[in-house]
Amino acid sequence: MKIIDLQACVVGRPEPNSGGTVWTFVRVYTDEGIVGTGECNSAGAEGSGFAVKEAIRALRPLLLGQNPLNVCPLYEMMRRSHIYGGTTSAPIIFAVTGIENALYDIAGKALGVPTYQLLGGKFRQKIRLYADCHAGDSNEPQAYADKALEVSAAGFSAVKFDVDRTGIGKLDPYNWTVGAKEMTHILSLVQAVREAIGYEVDLAIDCHGQFDLPSAITLARELEPLRLLWLEDPVPFENVDALAQVRASTSTVICTGENHYTRFQFLDLLRAKAVDVIMPDLAKAGGIMEGKRIAELADAHYIPFAPHNVSSPLGMMAACHVCSSVAHSSVLELHARDVTWWSDLCDGD
């Protein structure tokens, strides 16, 4: 079997609070008529999607005439081909990820097995999901509590809320220091959610890397009694040592990983003892097999694996195959409750 063509497209319908509603897809065509489809993360922005699309086109000549079943060798060829040109950084690693996903789609179709079987088999039949929630335009504690109750009533055993964009008490658009007014408001939001859902439902909080080191430490310590599932990206992701300082300062579980790529960057996180839970975005971290490699590195450090996910149903199912094949997979993000056209794309609940 040989690859005869590779195409890409960007699909999206941007909506408020909808996260990844701009998706980049790649299709790999073979001389035997088997077509594989994969998805790349587009960072939620149309412009980023077109950058990824161009990166896919740039990789096309490397793949023509190749055997698509040689998934791992082709992945390494792409990754190493322009390593000085950024093949392990965005947006090229996004493109490599989507192509690798499409190659696994071809391999599964050609061999008549699901992807998890190609990864060594499945540990579980069902994948636990947490709902990434938004309280609409309100930044009031009651709105957060009401949304948490609504989502938990829908059957979710875990929820996540953002606390970095409330606008209440923020010093200025560029300052990452959290003053007393903003900190008090953030704590009131989290407390309201915890009181509403109790401790039967897990609660994660996302800071999107928008706080400085002292603010992050203060927040993490103040949240300790609430037993969070995790506090996500409390400081910007570039400085691993700063994140390690946050982790060392608190018993609150610290999570990061959506802006880290390939096993090598996750190895740095683990070596620095900077994280309690890792959450690679499997639509941009390197691919299906790379996701499993990252998970196994975490497993060797007894660190849970909880992938970030703002993908379409296609990318989400790719992530499910990885989660199924990993013994210590914890929970997978669902970012689709506010995507009004999600149900148009798939069957079932």
Tab-separated table of C-alpha atoms in Angstrom:
chain	number	residue	atom	x	y	z
A	1	MET	CA	0.000	0.000	0.000
A	2	LYS	CA	1.237	3.488	-0.820
A	3	ILE	CA	0.218	7.036	0.028
A	4	ILE	CA	-0.889	8.859	-3.118
A	5	ASP	CA	-2.251	12.112	-1.723
A	6	LEU	CA	-2.701	14.188	1.423
A	7	GLN	CA	-5.227	17.006	1.892
A	8	ALA	CA	-6.294	19.285	4.732
A	9	CYS	CA	-9.173	21.598	5.591
A	10	VAL	CA	-10.193	23.981	8.352
A	11	VAL	CA	-13.748	23.794	9.688
A	12	GLY	CA	-15.275	26.093	12.247
A	13	ARG	CA	-18.108	28.212	13.523
A	14	PRO	CA	-16.699	30.454	16.283
A	15	GLU	CA	-19.091	30.975	19.195
A	16	PRO	CA	-18.677	32.615	22.621
A	17	ASN	CA	-17.236	30.292	25.298
A	18	SER	CA	-17.125	27.388	22.839
A	19	GLY	CA	-13.415	26.662	22.987
A	20	GLY	CA	-12.171	24.576	20.097
A	21	THR	CA	-14.828	25.204	17.464
A	22	VAL	CA	-12.171	25.728	14.803
A	23	TRP	CA	-10.838	22.336	13.820
A	24	THR	CA	-8.242	21.269	11.262
A	25	PHE	CA	-8.634	17.910	9.540
A	26	VAL	CA	-6.217	15.951	7.390
A	27	ARG	CA	-6.952	13.102	4.978
A	28	VAL	CA	-4.411	10.627	3.678
A	29	TYR	CA	-5.302	8.739	0.495
A	30	THR	CA	-3.828	5.382	-0.574
A	31	ASP	CA	-3.546	3.464	-3.833
A	32	GLU	CA	-5.799	0.745	-2.379
A	33	GLY	CA	-8.699	3.115	-1.836
A	34	ILE	CA	-8.385	3.261	1.962
A	35	VAL	CA	-8.622	6.820	3.268
A	36	GLY	CA	-7.547	7.895	6.736
A	37	THR	CA	-8.826	10.994	8.522
A	38	GLY	CA	-7.117	12.715	11.439
A	39	GLU	CA	-7.556	15.918	13.401
A	40	CYS	CA	-5.121	18.621	14.479
A	41	ASN	CA	-5.642	21.153	17.212
A	42	SER	CA	-6.157	24.662	15.817
A	43	ALA	CA	-5.734	26.471	19.149
A	44	GLY	CA	-9.372	27.571	18.824
A	45	ALA	CA	-8.556	30.217	16.225
A	46	GLU	CA	-9.244	30.294	12.495
A	47	GLY	CA	-5.882	31.864	11.692
A	48	SER	CA	-4.041	29.174	13.631
A	49	GLY	CA	-5.991	26.539	11.728
A	50	PHE	CA	-4.777	27.860	8.394
A	51	ALA	CA	-1.198	27.893	9.696
A	52	VAL	CA	-1.570	24.211	10.579
A	53	LYS	CA	-3.077	23.526	7.155
A	54	GLU	CA	-0.019	25.030	5.464
A	55	ALA	CA	2.251	22.943	7.696
A	56	ILE	CA	0.385	19.813	6.579
A	57	ARG	CA	0.901	20.779	2.953
A	58	ALA	CA	4.611	21.290	3.604
A	59	LEU	CA	4.907	17.715	4.934
A	60	ARG	CA	3.055	16.203	1.967
A	61	PRO	CA	6.132	15.516	-0.228
A	62	LEU	CA	7.707	13.436	2.525
A	63	LEU	CA	4.747	11.066	2.599
A	64	LEU	CA	3.929	10.469	-1.036
A	65	GLY	CA	4.853	6.914	-2.063
A	66	GLN	CA	5.330	5.770	1.532
A	67	ASN	CA	3.642	2.766	3.158
A	68	PRO	CA	1.015	4.224	5.523
A	69	LEU	CA	1.218	1.202	7.815
A	70	ASN	CA	4.716	2.268	8.892
A	71	VAL	CA	3.144	4.732	11.289
A	72	CYS	CA	5.966	5.159	13.805
A	73	PRO	CA	8.776	5.387	11.213
A	74	LEU	CA	6.770	7.969	9.268
A	75	TYR	CA	6.140	9.936	12.461
A	76	GLU	CA	9.872	9.987	13.229
A	77	MET	CA	10.680	10.948	9.645
A	78	MET	CA	8.320	13.930	9.884
A	79	ARG	CA	9.522	14.930	13.332
A	80	ARG	CA	13.198	14.761	12.407
A	81	SER	CA	12.907	16.129	8.870
A	82	HIS	CA	12.996	19.818	9.798
A	83	ILE	CA	13.906	19.652	13.471
A	84	TYR	CA	15.823	22.933	13.186
A	85	GLY	CA	12.764	24.463	11.580
A	86	GLY	CA	10.443	23.721	14.471
A	87	THR	CA	8.966	20.277	13.840
A	88	THR	CA	8.624	19.758	17.607
A	89	SER	CA	6.869	23.108	18.111
A	90	ALA	CA	3.546	24.629	17.075
A	91	PRO	CA	2.156	24.676	14.450
A	92	ILE	CA	4.222	21.933	12.793
A	93	ILE	CA	3.829	19.410	15.602
A	94	PHE	CA	0.056	19.963	15.278
A	95	ALA	CA	0.283	18.967	11.626
A	96	VAL	CA	2.416	15.916	12.416
A	97	THR	CA	-0.157	14.890	15.026
A	98	GLY	CA	-3.076	15.052	12.607
A	99	ILE	CA	-1.216	13.117	9.919
A	100	GLU	CA	-0.219	10.429	12.413
A	101	ASN	CA	-3.868	10.141	13.502
A	102	ALA	CA	-4.901	9.618	9.876
A	103	LEU	CA	-2.224	6.932	9.438
A	104	TYR	CA	-3.644	5.030	12.415
A	105	ASP	CA	-7.083	5.331	10.839
A	106	ILE	CA	-5.711	3.681	7.698
A	107	ALA	CA	-3.922	0.971	9.682
A	108	GLY	CA	-7.042	0.103	11.646
A	109	LYS	CA	-9.169	-0.085	8.505
A	110	ALA	CA	-6.578	-2.163	6.616
A	111	LEU	CA	-6.112	-4.636	9.465
A	112	GLY	CA	-9.729	-4.661	10.606
A	113	VAL	CA	-9.008	-3.707	14.228
A	114	PRO	CA	-9.720	-0.652	16.410
A	115	THR	CA	-6.849	1.681	17.241
A	116	TYR	CA	-6.699	0.623	20.879
A	117	GLN	CA	-5.861	-2.887	19.661
A	118	LEU	CA	-2.900	-1.483	17.725
A	119	LEU	CA	-1.780	0.154	20.992
A	120	GLY	CA	-1.805	-3.143	22.882
A	121	GLY	CA	-5.438	-3.565	23.897
A	122	LYS	CA	-7.945	-1.835	26.153
A	123	PHE	CA	-8.008	-1.529	29.924
A	124	ARG	CA	-11.566	-0.179	30.087
A	125	GLN	CA	-14.806	-0.164	28.131
A	126	LYS	CA	-15.874	3.349	29.142
A	127	ILE	CA	-13.960	6.626	29.395
A	128	ARG	CA	-14.803	8.946	32.271
A	129	LEU	CA	-15.471	12.537	31.158
A	130	TYR	CA	-15.415	15.836	32.965
A	131	ALA	CA	-17.392	18.807	31.677
A	132	ASP	CA	-15.618	22.091	31.074
A	133	CYS	CA	-18.246	24.597	32.195
A	134	HIS	CA	-19.035	28.249	31.615
A	135	ALA	CA	-21.479	30.296	33.630
A	136	GLY	CA	-22.417	32.474	30.694
A	137	ASP	CA	-21.928	36.221	31.046
A	138	SER	CA	-22.336	36.190	34.799
A	139	ASN	CA	-19.356	36.228	37.124
A	140	GLU	CA	-21.451	35.775	40.225
A	141	PRO	CA	-21.019	32.804	42.585
A	142	GLN	CA	-24.663	31.740	42.211
A	143	ALA	CA	-24.316	31.475	38.416
A	144	TYR	CA	-21.321	29.188	38.841
A	145	ALA	CA	-23.162	27.090	41.413
A	146	ASP	CA	-26.255	26.803	39.184
A	147	LYS	CA	-24.187	25.710	36.191
A	148	ALA	CA	-22.383	23.104	38.286
A	149	LEU	CA	-25.693	21.682	39.496
A	150	GLU	CA	-27.056	21.612	35.933
A	151	VAL	CA	-24.022	19.728	34.621
A	152	SER	CA	-23.828	17.264	37.489
A	153	ALA	CA	-27.560	16.571	37.073
A	154	ALA	CA	-26.790	15.643	33.468
A	155	GLY	CA	-24.647	12.787	34.773
A	156	PHE	CA	-21.131	14.204	34.961
A	157	SER	CA	-19.118	13.117	37.982
A	158	ALA	CA	-16.518	15.860	37.459
A	159	VAL	CA	-16.666	19.504	36.336
A	160	LYS	CA	-14.155	22.270	35.595
A	161	PHE	CA	-14.472	26.056	35.762
A	162	ASP	CA	-12.183	28.894	34.679
A	163	VAL	CA	-11.342	31.605	37.216
A	164	ASP	CA	-8.865	33.758	35.303
A	165	ARG	CA	-11.269	35.898	33.251
A	166	THR	CA	-13.812	37.133	35.772
A	167	GLY	CA	-12.757	40.761	35.375
A	168	ILE	CA	-13.674	41.425	39.005
A	169	GLY	CA	-10.890	43.390	40.719
A	170	LYS	CA	-8.255	42.775	38.044
A	171	LEU	CA	-5.442	45.329	38.365
A	172	ASP	CA	-4.926	45.863	34.618
A	173	PRO	CA	-4.961	43.816	31.375
A	174	TYR	CA	-1.287	42.817	31.597
A	175	ASN	CA	-0.578	42.426	35.313
A	176	TRP	CA	-0.633	38.812	36.535
A	177	THR	CA	-0.694	39.800	40.188
A	178	VAL	CA	-4.011	38.942	41.862
A	179	GLY	CA	-5.013	41.638	44.325
A	180	ALA	CA	-7.183	41.176	47.390
A	181	LYS	CA	-10.459	42.028	45.637
A	182	GLU	CA	-9.904	39.641	42.725
A	183	MET	CA	-8.588	36.850	44.960
A	184	THR	CA	-11.595	37.148	47.272
A	185	HIS	CA	-13.950	36.980	44.293
A	186	ILE	CA	-12.187	33.940	42.788
A	187	LEU	CA	-12.362	32.106	46.101
A	188	SER	CA	-16.075	32.910	46.403
A	189	LEU	CA	-16.718	31.348	42.969
A	190	VAL	CA	-14.925	28.123	43.804
A	191	GLN	CA	-16.493	27.915	47.253
A	192	ALA	CA	-19.981	28.381	45.771
A	193	VAL	CA	-19.461	25.535	43.312
A	194	ARG	CA	-18.112	23.197	45.993
A	195	GLU	CA	-20.999	23.955	48.328
A	196	ALA	CA	-23.488	23.347	45.509
A	197	ILE	CA	-22.170	19.978	44.321
A	198	GLY	CA	-20.670	18.725	47.568
A	199	TYR	CA	-17.864	16.187	47.500
A	200	GLU	CA	-19.656	13.567	45.420
A	201	VAL	CA	-18.644	15.442	42.260
A	202	ASP	CA	-15.003	16.226	41.500
A	203	LEU	CA	-14.117	19.865	40.856
A	204	ALA	CA	-11.195	21.170	38.773
A	205	ILE	CA	-10.224	24.835	38.436
A	206	ASP	CA	-8.357	26.333	35.467
A	207	CYS	CA	-6.182	29.465	35.671
A	208	HIS	CA	-4.960	29.362	32.043
A	209	GLY	CA	-1.467	30.403	33.144
A	210	GLN	CA	-2.655	33.927	33.952
A	211	PHE	CA	-1.317	34.339	37.518
A	212	ASP	CA	2.141	35.181	38.818
A	213	LEU	CA	4.012	32.966	41.263
A	214	PRO	CA	2.956	34.528	44.611
A	215	SER	CA	-0.672	34.786	43.476
A	216	ALA	CA	-0.684	31.155	42.339
A	217	ILE	CA	0.771	29.970	45.635
A	218	THR	CA	-1.761	31.983	47.620
A	219	LEU	CA	-4.645	30.627	45.564
A	220	ALA	CA	-3.453	27.022	45.793
A	221	ARG	CA	-3.090	27.225	49.567
A	222	GLU	CA	-6.482	28.872	50.050
A	223	LEU	CA	-8.146	26.110	47.997
A	224	GLU	CA	-6.636	23.227	49.960
A	225	PRO	CA	-9.754	22.584	52.117
A	226	LEU	CA	-11.917	22.211	48.981
A	227	ARG	CA	-10.071	19.062	47.800
A	228	LEU	CA	-9.898	19.959	44.136
A	229	LEU	CA	-9.471	17.367	41.438
A	230	TRP	CA	-6.736	19.759	40.356
A	231	LEU	CA	-5.673	23.391	39.927
A	232	GLU	CA	-4.717	23.776	36.268
A	233	ASP	CA	-1.949	26.005	34.890
A	234	PRO	CA	-1.697	28.335	37.895
A	235	VAL	CA	1.357	30.049	36.315
A	236	PRO	CA	2.415	30.509	32.670
A	237	PHE	CA	3.592	27.246	31.145
A	238	GLU	CA	7.007	28.444	29.930
A	239	ASN	CA	8.790	28.232	33.303
A	240	VAL	CA	8.753	24.695	34.673
A	241	ASP	CA	10.715	25.672	37.784
A	242	ALA	CA	8.069	28.216	38.761
A	243	LEU	CA	5.373	25.577	38.489
A	244	ALA	CA	7.508	23.270	40.636
A	245	GLN	CA	7.590	25.978	43.299
A	246	VAL	CA	3.790	26.142	43.290
A	247	ARG	CA	3.533	22.380	43.601
A	248	ALA	CA	6.045	22.259	46.469
A	249	SER	CA	4.130	24.951	48.360
A	250	THR	CA	0.716	23.283	48.574
A	251	SER	CA	-1.261	20.075	48.965
A	252	THR	CA	-3.638	21.214	46.190
A	253	VAL	CA	-3.176	18.970	43.144
A	254	ILE	CA	-1.386	20.791	40.312
A	255	CYS	CA	-2.113	19.975	36.660
A	256	THR	CA	-0.561	21.117	33.378
A	257	GLY	CA	0.299	19.897	29.890
A	258	GLU	CA	-2.016	21.288	27.219
A	259	ASN	CA	0.763	23.548	25.927
A	260	HIS	CA	3.520	20.949	26.056
A	261	TYR	CA	4.484	18.819	23.071
A	262	THR	CA	6.106	15.376	22.694
A	263	ARG	CA	7.421	13.079	25.371
A	264	PHE	CA	10.558	15.171	25.785
A	265	GLN	CA	8.774	18.213	27.198
A	266	PHE	CA	6.704	16.013	29.506
A	267	LEU	CA	9.871	14.329	30.691
A	268	ASP	CA	11.148	17.774	31.712
A	269	LEU	CA	7.951	18.365	33.719
A	270	LEU	CA	8.245	15.043	35.494
A	271	ARG	CA	11.943	15.410	36.254
A	272	ALA	CA	11.323	18.858	37.735
A	273	LYS	CA	8.579	17.433	39.996
A	274	ALA	CA	6.396	20.246	38.737
A	275	VAL	CA	3.094	18.417	38.283
A	276	ASP	CA	0.645	16.043	40.005
A	277	VAL	CA	-1.530	15.361	36.929
A	278	ILE	CA	-0.517	15.636	33.267
A	279	MET	CA	-2.971	16.671	30.580
A	280	PRO	CA	-1.466	16.532	27.091
A	281	ASP	CA	-3.736	17.682	24.291
A	282	LEU	CA	-3.643	14.572	22.106
A	283	ALA	CA	-4.580	16.583	18.999
A	284	LYS	CA	-1.336	18.544	19.160
A	285	ALA	CA	1.166	16.800	21.451
A	286	GLY	CA	2.557	14.477	18.757
A	287	GLY	CA	-0.033	11.852	17.997
A	288	ILE	CA	-1.705	8.722	19.245
A	289	MET	CA	1.452	6.726	19.922
A	290	GLU	CA	3.209	9.769	21.338
A	291	GLY	CA	0.242	10.199	23.684
A	292	LYS	CA	0.715	6.641	24.904
A	293	ARG	CA	4.450	7.237	25.362
A	294	ILE	CA	3.698	10.356	27.430
A	295	ALA	CA	1.212	8.396	29.516
A	296	GLU	CA	3.743	5.650	30.190
A	297	LEU	CA	6.346	8.201	31.307
A	298	ALA	CA	3.773	9.554	33.744
A	299	ASP	CA	2.911	6.062	34.907
A	300	ALA	CA	6.558	5.460	35.792
A	301	HIS	CA	6.290	8.506	38.099
A	302	TYR	CA	2.841	7.446	39.447
A	303	ILE	CA	1.291	10.571	37.903
A	304	PRO	CA	-2.312	10.419	36.583
A	305	PHE	CA	-3.061	10.933	32.890
A	306	ALA	CA	-6.022	13.228	32.109
A	307	PRO	CA	-5.902	14.560	28.532
A	308	HIS	CA	-6.980	18.050	27.560
A	309	ASN	CA	-9.573	17.940	24.780
A	310	VAL	CA	-11.157	20.709	22.721
A	311	SER	CA	-11.394	18.539	19.614
A	312	SER	CA	-14.296	17.613	17.380
A	313	PRO	CA	-15.933	14.204	17.872
A	314	LEU	CA	-13.234	12.745	15.596
A	315	GLY	CA	-10.292	13.959	17.669
A	316	MET	CA	-12.131	13.114	20.855
A	317	MET	CA	-12.546	9.486	19.765
A	318	ALA	CA	-8.833	9.318	18.961
A	319	ALA	CA	-8.171	10.472	22.521
A	320	CYS	CA	-10.586	7.835	23.831
A	321	HIS	CA	-8.569	5.101	22.134
A	322	VAL	CA	-5.424	6.329	23.885
A	323	CYS	CA	-7.221	6.580	27.246
A	324	SER	CA	-8.569	3.075	26.773
A	325	SER	CA	-5.082	1.689	26.161
A	326	VAL	CA	-3.519	3.330	29.250
A	327	ALA	CA	-3.777	1.674	32.658
A	328	HIS	CA	-3.690	4.879	34.739
A	329	SER	CA	-5.934	7.071	32.573
A	330	SER	CA	-7.996	9.201	34.942
A	331	VAL	CA	-10.511	11.399	33.110
A	332	LEU	CA	-10.930	13.072	29.692
A	333	GLU	CA	-12.171	16.607	29.075
A	334	LEU	CA	-15.448	17.302	27.258
A	335	HIS	CA	-15.527	20.850	25.923
A	336	ALA	CA	-18.636	20.450	23.795
A	337	ARG	CA	-21.555	21.432	26.004
A	338	ASP	CA	-21.472	24.991	24.652
A	339	VAL	CA	-20.900	23.953	21.034
A	340	THR	CA	-24.465	24.143	19.783
A	341	TRP	CA	-23.761	22.152	16.608
A	342	TRP	CA	-21.895	19.261	18.274
A	343	SER	CA	-24.897	16.949	18.043
A	344	ASP	CA	-25.051	17.586	14.272
A	345	LEU	CA	-21.725	15.837	13.904
A	346	CYS	CA	-22.311	12.535	15.646
A	347	ASP	CA	-24.909	9.986	16.661
A	348	GLY	CA	-25.743	9.050	20.241
A	349	ASP	CA	-25.323	10.937	23.519
